[in-house]
PDB file of N, CA and C in Angstrom:
ATOM      1  N   MET A   5       4.335 -13.935 -13.373  1.00 86.00           N
ATOM      2  CA  MET A   5       3.610 -13.704 -12.138  1.00 86.00           C
ATOM      3  C   MET A   5       4.434 -12.780 -11.251  1.00 86.00           C
ATOM      4  N   GLN A   6       3.798 -11.740 -10.717  1.00 89.00           N
ATOM      5  CA  GLN A   6       4.453 -10.779  -9.831  1.00 89.00           C
ATOM      6  C   GLN A   6       4.099 -11.122  -8.387  1.00 89.00           C
ATOM      7  N   ILE A   7       5.113 -11.234  -7.518  1.00 90.00           N
ATOM      8  CA  ILE A   7       4.923 -11.666  -6.134  1.00 90.00           C
ATOM      9  C   ILE A   7       5.412 -10.576  -5.184  1.00 90.00           C
ATOM     10  N   LEU A   8       4.595 -10.270  -4.176  1.00 88.00           N
ATOM     11  CA  LEU A   8       4.961  -9.316  -3.129  1.00 88.00           C
ATOM     12  C   LEU A   8       5.242 -10.090  -1.850  1.00 88.00           C
ATOM     13  N   VAL A   9       6.396  -9.838  -1.233  1.00 89.00           N
ATOM     14  CA  VAL A   9       6.748 -10.471   0.034  1.00 89.00           C
ATOM     15  C   VAL A   9       6.982  -9.365   1.060  1.00 89.00           C
ATOM     16  N   THR A  10       6.117  -9.301   2.087  1.00 85.00           N
ATOM     17  CA  THR A  10       6.362  -8.376   3.192  1.00 85.00           C
ATOM     18  C   THR A  10       7.217  -9.115   4.220  1.00 85.00           C
ATOM     19  N   GLY A  11       8.072  -8.399   4.923  1.00 85.00           N
ATOM     20  CA  GLY A  11       8.967  -9.052   5.884  1.00 85.00           C
ATOM     21  C   GLY A  11      10.064  -9.820   5.180  1.00 85.00           C
ATOM     22  N   SER A  12      10.492  -9.309   4.027  1.00 88.00           N
ATOM     23  CA  SER A  12      11.448 -10.025   3.181  1.00 88.00           C
ATOM     24  C   SER A  12      12.852 -10.137   3.769  1.00 88.00           C
ATOM     25  N   LYS A  13      13.152  -9.389   4.805  1.00 86.00           N
ATOM     26  CA  LYS A  13      14.483  -9.463   5.427  1.00 86.00           C
ATOM     27  C   LYS A  13      14.491 -10.346   6.669  1.00 86.00           C
ATOM     28  N   GLY A  14      13.344 -10.872   7.060  1.00 86.00           N
ATOM     29  CA  GLY A  14      13.254 -11.737   8.227  1.00 86.00           C
ATOM     30  C   GLY A  14      13.746 -13.143   7.935  1.00 86.00           C
ATOM     31  N   ALA A  15      13.721 -13.980   8.947  1.00 89.00           N
ATOM     32  CA  ALA A  15      14.242 -15.350   8.829  1.00 89.00           C
ATOM     33  C   ALA A  15      13.505 -16.142   7.751  1.00 89.00           C
ATOM     34  N   ILE A  16      12.199 -16.113   7.754  1.00 91.00           N
ATOM     35  CA  ILE A  16      11.422 -16.882   6.777  1.00 91.00           C
ATOM     36  C   ILE A  16      11.353 -16.140   5.448  1.00 91.00           C
ATOM     37  N   GLY A  17      11.096 -14.831   5.499  1.00 90.00           N
ATOM     38  CA  GLY A  17      10.960 -14.046   4.274  1.00 90.00           C
ATOM     39  C   GLY A  17      12.194 -14.088   3.398  1.00 90.00           C
ATOM     40  N   SER A  18      13.367 -13.999   3.996  1.00 91.00           N
ATOM     41  CA  SER A  18      14.601 -14.006   3.204  1.00 91.00           C
ATOM     42  C   SER A  18      14.813 -15.351   2.504  1.00 91.00           C
ATOM     43  N   LYS A  19      14.436 -16.431   3.159  1.00 95.00           N
ATOM     44  CA  LYS A  19      14.565 -17.752   2.525  1.00 95.00           C
ATOM     45  C   LYS A  19      13.562 -17.904   1.378  1.00 95.00           C
ATOM     46  N   LEU A  20      12.366 -17.392   1.574  1.00 94.00           N
ATOM     47  CA  LEU A  20      11.347 -17.457   0.526  1.00 94.00           C
ATOM     48  C   LEU A  20      11.775 -16.644  -0.696  1.00 94.00           C
ATOM     49  N   VAL A  21      12.259 -15.427  -0.466  1.00 93.00           N
ATOM     50  CA  VAL A  21      12.682 -14.565  -1.568  1.00 93.00           C
ATOM     51  C   VAL A  21      13.772 -15.240  -2.396  1.00 93.00           C
ATOM     52  N   ASN A  22      14.668 -15.959  -1.752  1.00 94.00           N
ATOM     53  CA  ASN A  22      15.736 -16.659  -2.473  1.00 94.00           C
ATOM     54  C   ASN A  22      15.212 -17.761  -3.382  1.00 94.00           C
ATOM     55  N   LYS A  23      14.009 -18.251  -3.119  1.00 94.00           N
ATOM     56  CA  LYS A  23      13.439 -19.349  -3.908  1.00 94.00           C
ATOM     57  C   LYS A  23      12.511 -18.868  -5.023  1.00 94.00           C
ATOM     58  N   LEU A  24      12.135 -17.600  -5.005  1.00 93.00           N
ATOM     59  CA  LEU A  24      11.137 -17.083  -5.941  1.00 93.00           C
ATOM     60  C   LEU A  24      11.755 -16.191  -7.013  1.00 93.00           C
ATOM     61  N   ASN A  25      11.005 -16.008  -8.097  1.00 89.00           N
ATOM     62  CA  ASN A  25      11.360 -15.062  -9.159  1.00 89.00           C
ATOM     63  C   ASN A  25      10.320 -13.960  -9.202  1.00 89.00           C
ATOM     64  N   ASN A  26      10.664 -12.818  -9.775  1.00 85.00           N
ATOM     65  CA  ASN A  26       9.744 -11.680  -9.928  1.00 85.00           C
ATOM     66  C   ASN A  26       9.164 -11.234  -8.593  1.00 85.00           C
ATOM     67  N   VAL A  27      10.034 -10.962  -7.643  1.00 88.00           N
ATOM     68  CA  VAL A  27       9.608 -10.615  -6.290  1.00 88.00           C
ATOM     69  C   VAL A  27       9.789  -9.123  -6.039  1.00 88.00           C
ATOM     70  N   ILE A  28       8.760  -8.527  -5.425  1.00 83.00           N
ATOM     71  CA  ILE A  28       8.861  -7.183  -4.883  1.00 83.00           C
ATOM     72  C   ILE A  28       9.014  -7.368  -3.391  1.00 83.00           C
ATOM     73  N   GLU A  29      10.098  -6.848  -2.824  1.00 80.00           N
ATOM     74  CA  GLU A  29      10.368  -7.026  -1.396  1.00 80.00           C
ATOM     75  C   GLU A  29       9.973  -5.777  -0.622  1.00 80.00           C
ATOM     76  N   ILE A  30       9.231  -5.972   0.467  1.00 76.00           N
ATOM     77  CA  ILE A  30       8.882  -4.886   1.372  1.00 76.00           C
ATOM     78  C   ILE A  30       9.291  -5.315   2.770  1.00 76.00           C
ATOM     79  N   ASP A  31      10.042  -4.461   3.429  1.00 71.00           N
ATOM     80  CA  ASP A  31      10.468  -4.730   4.795  1.00 71.00           C
ATOM     81  C   ASP A  31      10.386  -3.434   5.576  1.00 71.00           C
ATOM     82  N   LYS A  32      10.438  -3.499   6.892  1.00 69.00           N
ATOM     83  CA  LYS A  32      10.339  -2.282   7.700  1.00 69.00           C
ATOM     84  C   LYS A  32      11.415  -1.271   7.354  1.00 69.00           C
ATOM     85  N   ASN A  33      12.510  -1.718   6.756  1.00 63.00           N
ATOM     86  CA  ASN A  33      13.576  -0.801   6.368  1.00 63.00           C
ATOM     87  C   ASN A  33      13.380  -0.231   4.966  1.00 63.00           C
ATOM     88  N   THR A  34      12.328  -0.675   4.255  1.00 59.00           N
ATOM     89  CA  THR A  34      12.026  -0.126   2.939  1.00 59.00           C
ATOM     90  C   THR A  34      11.562   1.316   3.114  1.00 59.00           C
ATOM     91  N   GLU A  35      12.136   2.216   2.365  1.00 57.00           N
ATOM     92  CA  GLU A  35      11.802   3.637   2.521  1.00 57.00           C
ATOM     93  C   GLU A  35      10.308   3.867   2.321  1.00 57.00           C
ATOM     94  N   GLY A  36       9.664   4.452   3.319  1.00 52.00           N
ATOM     95  CA  GLY A  36       8.240   4.736   3.239  1.00 52.00           C
ATOM     96  C   GLY A  36       7.359   3.580   3.653  1.00 52.00           C
ATOM     97  N   GLY A  37       7.884   2.371   3.669  1.00 53.00           N
ATOM     98  CA  GLY A  37       7.084   1.206   4.033  1.00 53.00           C
ATOM     99  C   GLY A  37       6.033   0.885   2.985  1.00 53.00           C
ATOM    100  N   LEU A  38       5.220  -0.076   3.261  1.00 55.00           N
ATOM    101  CA  LEU A  38       4.223  -0.551   2.305  1.00 55.00           C
ATOM    102  C   LEU A  38       3.187   0.513   1.972  1.00 55.00           C
ATOM    103  N   MET A  39       2.822   1.324   2.942  1.00 55.00           N
ATOM    104  CA  MET A  39       1.765   2.309   2.730  1.00 55.00           C
ATOM    105  C   MET A  39       2.159   3.378   1.715  1.00 55.00           C
ATOM    106  N   HIS A  40       3.444   3.592   1.501  1.00 54.00           N
ATOM    107  CA  HIS A  40       3.887   4.659   0.620  1.00 54.00           C
ATOM    108  C   HIS A  40       4.563   4.147  -0.648  1.00 54.00           C
ATOM    109  N   CYS A  41       4.391   2.873  -0.962  1.00 58.00           N
ATOM    110  CA  CYS A  41       5.002   2.309  -2.150  1.00 58.00           C
ATOM    111  C   CYS A  41       4.004   2.314  -3.305  1.00 58.00           C
ATOM    112  N   THR A  42       4.505   2.618  -4.480  1.00 64.00           N
ATOM    113  CA  THR A  42       3.696   2.468  -5.685  1.00 64.00           C
ATOM    114  C   THR A  42       4.060   1.116  -6.277  1.00 64.00           C
ATOM    115  N   LEU A  43       3.081   0.224  -6.304  1.00 66.00           N
ATOM    116  CA  LEU A  43       3.352  -1.140  -6.743  1.00 66.00           C
ATOM    117  C   LEU A  43       2.664  -1.429  -8.065  1.00 66.00           C
ATOM    118  N   PRO A  44       3.306  -2.201  -8.919  1.00 69.00           N
ATOM    119  CA  PRO A  44       2.612  -2.675 -10.119  1.00 69.00           C
ATOM    120  C   PRO A  44       1.588  -3.737  -9.710  1.00 69.00           C
ATOM    121  N   ASP A  45       0.858  -4.254 -10.671  1.00 82.00           N
ATOM    122  CA  ASP A  45      -0.094  -5.326 -10.357  1.00 82.00           C
ATOM    123  C   ASP A  45       0.638  -6.490  -9.714  1.00 82.00           C
ATOM    124  N   VAL A  46       0.068  -6.998  -8.644  1.00 85.00           N
ATOM    125  CA  VAL A  46       0.664  -8.108  -7.904  1.00 85.00           C
ATOM    126  C   VAL A  46      -0.307  -9.282  -7.958  1.00 85.00           C
ATOM    127  N   ASP A  47       0.205 -10.459  -8.250  1.00 89.00           N
ATOM    128  CA  ASP A  47      -0.630 -11.659  -8.351  1.00 89.00           C
ATOM    129  C   ASP A  47      -0.723 -12.432  -7.043  1.00 89.00           C
ATOM    130  N   VAL A  48       0.368 -12.420  -6.258  1.00 89.00           N
ATOM    131  CA  VAL A  48       0.427 -13.194  -5.019  1.00 89.00           C
ATOM    132  C   VAL A  48       1.079 -12.339  -3.940  1.00 89.00           C
ATOM    133  N   VAL A  49       0.539 -12.405  -2.717  1.00 88.00           N
ATOM    134  CA  VAL A  49       1.131 -11.707  -1.580  1.00 88.00           C
ATOM    135  C   VAL A  49       1.461 -12.727  -0.492  1.00 88.00           C
ATOM    136  N   TYR A  50       2.717 -12.724  -0.055  1.00 90.00           N
ATOM    137  CA  TYR A  50       3.129 -13.482   1.127  1.00 90.00           C
ATOM    138  C   TYR A  50       3.345 -12.445   2.229  1.00 90.00           C
ATOM    139  N   HIS A  51       2.434 -12.401   3.181  1.00 86.00           N
ATOM    140  CA  HIS A  51       2.517 -11.415   4.261  1.00 86.00           C
ATOM    141  C   HIS A  51       3.225 -12.057   5.453  1.00 86.00           C
ATOM    142  N   LEU A  52       4.528 -11.788   5.559  1.00 86.00           N
ATOM    143  CA  LEU A  52       5.350 -12.387   6.618  1.00 86.00           C
ATOM    144  C   LEU A  52       5.863 -11.346   7.599  1.00 86.00           C
ATOM    145  N   ALA A  53       5.495 -10.089   7.405  1.00 80.00           N
ATOM    146  CA  ALA A  53       5.937  -9.030   8.322  1.00 80.00           C
ATOM    147  C   ALA A  53       5.184  -9.157   9.642  1.00 80.00           C
ATOM    148  N   ALA A  54       5.889  -8.957  10.720  1.00 75.00           N
ATOM    149  CA  ALA A  54       5.259  -9.077  12.034  1.00 75.00           C
ATOM    150  C   ALA A  54       6.112  -8.396  13.087  1.00 75.00           C
ATOM    151  N   GLN A  55       5.509  -8.120  14.189  1.00 73.00           N
ATOM    152  CA  GLN A  55       6.211  -7.599  15.361  1.00 73.00           C
ATOM    153  C   GLN A  55       6.959  -8.774  15.985  1.00 73.00           C
ATOM    154  N   SER A  56       8.253  -8.670  16.083  1.00 74.00           N
ATOM    155  CA  SER A  56       9.039  -9.807  16.580  1.00 74.00           C
ATOM    156  C   SER A  56       9.309  -9.765  18.080  1.00 74.00           C
ATOM    157  N   SER A  57       8.934  -8.682  18.746  1.00 77.00           N
ATOM    158  CA  SER A  57       9.204  -8.546  20.166  1.00 77.00           C
ATOM    159  C   SER A  57       7.925  -8.732  20.981  1.00 77.00           C
ATOM    160  N   VAL A  58       7.877  -9.772  21.799  1.00 81.00           N
ATOM    161  CA  VAL A  58       6.718  -9.992  22.666  1.00 81.00           C
ATOM    162  C   VAL A  58       6.593  -8.843  23.660  1.00 81.00           C
ATOM    163  N   GLU A  59       7.711  -8.424  24.225  1.00 86.00           N
ATOM    164  CA  GLU A  59       7.683  -7.322  25.183  1.00 86.00           C
ATOM    165  C   GLU A  59       7.107  -6.056  24.547  1.00 86.00           C
ATOM    166  N   GLN A  60       7.535  -5.745  23.330  1.00 80.00           N
ATOM    167  CA  GLN A  60       7.024  -4.555  22.646  1.00 80.00           C
ATOM    168  C   GLN A  60       5.527  -4.678  22.367  1.00 80.00           C
ATOM    169  N   SER A  61       5.048  -5.877  22.086  1.00 78.00           N
ATOM    170  CA  SER A  61       3.611  -6.055  21.835  1.00 78.00           C
ATOM    171  C   SER A  61       2.783  -5.784  23.089  1.00 78.00           C
ATOM    172  N   TRP A  62       3.360  -5.993  24.254  1.00 83.00           N
ATOM    173  CA  TRP A  62       2.657  -5.667  25.504  1.00 83.00           C
ATOM    174  C   TRP A  62       2.670  -4.154  25.743  1.00 83.00           C
ATOM    175  N   ILE A  63       3.788  -3.533  25.396  1.00 85.00           N
ATOM    176  CA  ILE A  63       3.924  -2.087  25.586  1.00 85.00           C
ATOM    177  C   ILE A  63       3.045  -1.320  24.598  1.00 85.00           C
ATOM    178  N   ASP A  64       3.014  -1.763  23.344  1.00 80.00           N
ATOM    179  CA  ASP A  64       2.271  -1.060  22.297  1.00 80.00           C
ATOM    180  C   ASP A  64       1.429  -2.047  21.484  1.00 80.00           C
ATOM    181  N   PRO A  65       0.321  -2.540  22.052  1.00 78.00           N
ATOM    182  CA  PRO A  65      -0.500  -3.524  21.340  1.00 78.00           C
ATOM    183  C   PRO A  65      -1.156  -2.963  20.084  1.00 78.00           C
ATOM    184  N   VAL A  66      -1.282  -1.649  19.989  1.00 76.00           N
ATOM    185  CA  VAL A  66      -1.876  -1.049  18.787  1.00 76.00           C
ATOM    186  C   VAL A  66      -1.012  -1.336  17.562  1.00 76.00           C
ATOM    187  N   LEU A  67       0.298  -1.375  17.730  1.00 70.00           N
ATOM    188  CA  LEU A  67       1.195  -1.699  16.624  1.00 70.00           C
ATOM    189  C   LEU A  67       0.866  -3.069  16.042  1.00 70.00           C
ATOM    190  N   ASP A  68       0.630  -4.052  16.901  1.00 69.00           N
ATOM    191  CA  ASP A  68       0.273  -5.388  16.435  1.00 69.00           C
ATOM    192  C   ASP A  68      -1.093  -5.399  15.769  1.00 69.00           C
ATOM    193  N   SER A  69      -2.057  -4.683  16.311  1.00 68.00           N
ATOM    194  CA  SER A  69      -3.383  -4.669  15.706  1.00 68.00           C
ATOM    195  C   SER A  69      -3.348  -3.985  14.348  1.00 68.00           C
ATOM    196  N   TYR A  70      -2.483  -3.003  14.197  1.00 62.00           N
ATOM    197  CA  TYR A  70      -2.324  -2.328  12.899  1.00 62.00           C
ATOM    198  C   TYR A  70      -1.836  -3.331  11.857  1.00 62.00           C
ATOM    199  N   ASN A  71      -0.873  -4.151  12.198  1.00 59.00           N
ATOM    200  CA  ASN A  71      -0.349  -5.166  11.285  1.00 59.00           C
ATOM    201  C   ASN A  71      -1.471  -6.118  10.862  1.00 59.00           C
ATOM    202  N   PHE A  72      -2.290  -6.551  11.799  1.00 59.00           N
ATOM    203  CA  PHE A  72      -3.386  -7.468  11.485  1.00 59.00           C
ATOM    204  C   PHE A  72      -4.452  -6.788  10.646  1.00 59.00           C
ATOM    205  N   ASN A  73      -4.874  -5.585  11.042  1.00 59.00           N
ATOM    206  CA  ASN A  73      -5.947  -4.887  10.342  1.00 59.00           C
ATOM    207  C   ASN A  73      -5.607  -4.487   8.924  1.00 59.00           C
ATOM    208  N   MET A  74      -4.318  -4.339   8.597  1.00 54.00           N
ATOM    209  CA  MET A  74      -3.916  -3.977   7.251  1.00 54.00           C
ATOM    210  C   MET A  74      -4.272  -5.068   6.254  1.00 54.00           C
ATOM    211  N   MET A  75      -4.301  -6.305   6.686  1.00 50.00           N
ATOM    212  CA  MET A  75      -4.521  -7.417   5.764  1.00 50.00           C
ATOM    213  C   MET A  75      -5.989  -7.883   5.758  1.00 50.00           C
ATOM    214  N   VAL A  76      -6.833  -7.335   6.604  1.00 46.00           N
ATOM    215  CA  VAL A  76      -8.234  -7.777   6.669  1.00 46.00           C
ATOM    216  C   VAL A  76      -9.065  -6.989   5.687  1.00 46.00           C
TER     217      VAL A  76
END
C-alpha cells in the first residue's frame, strides 16, 4: 500500500510518518510542492498540511481557502 502524507514535517505528520511504511512525504519545503510532484498510484492520503499562523490567515484568507479547495 502506498501512502501520501501532506504536512509530513509538522508535529502530527512527522509522528505519523514514523509509524507508517511506504510513505511519500509532501511538505511546504518539498521542491515544487504537491502541485508539481509526479506521484505513483497512491492508496491512502493523510492531508495534514495547514496554515499554522492565525494572524497570517487573517492577512491572507485566500491561502487558507486554497488549502481547503485542493482537497474538495
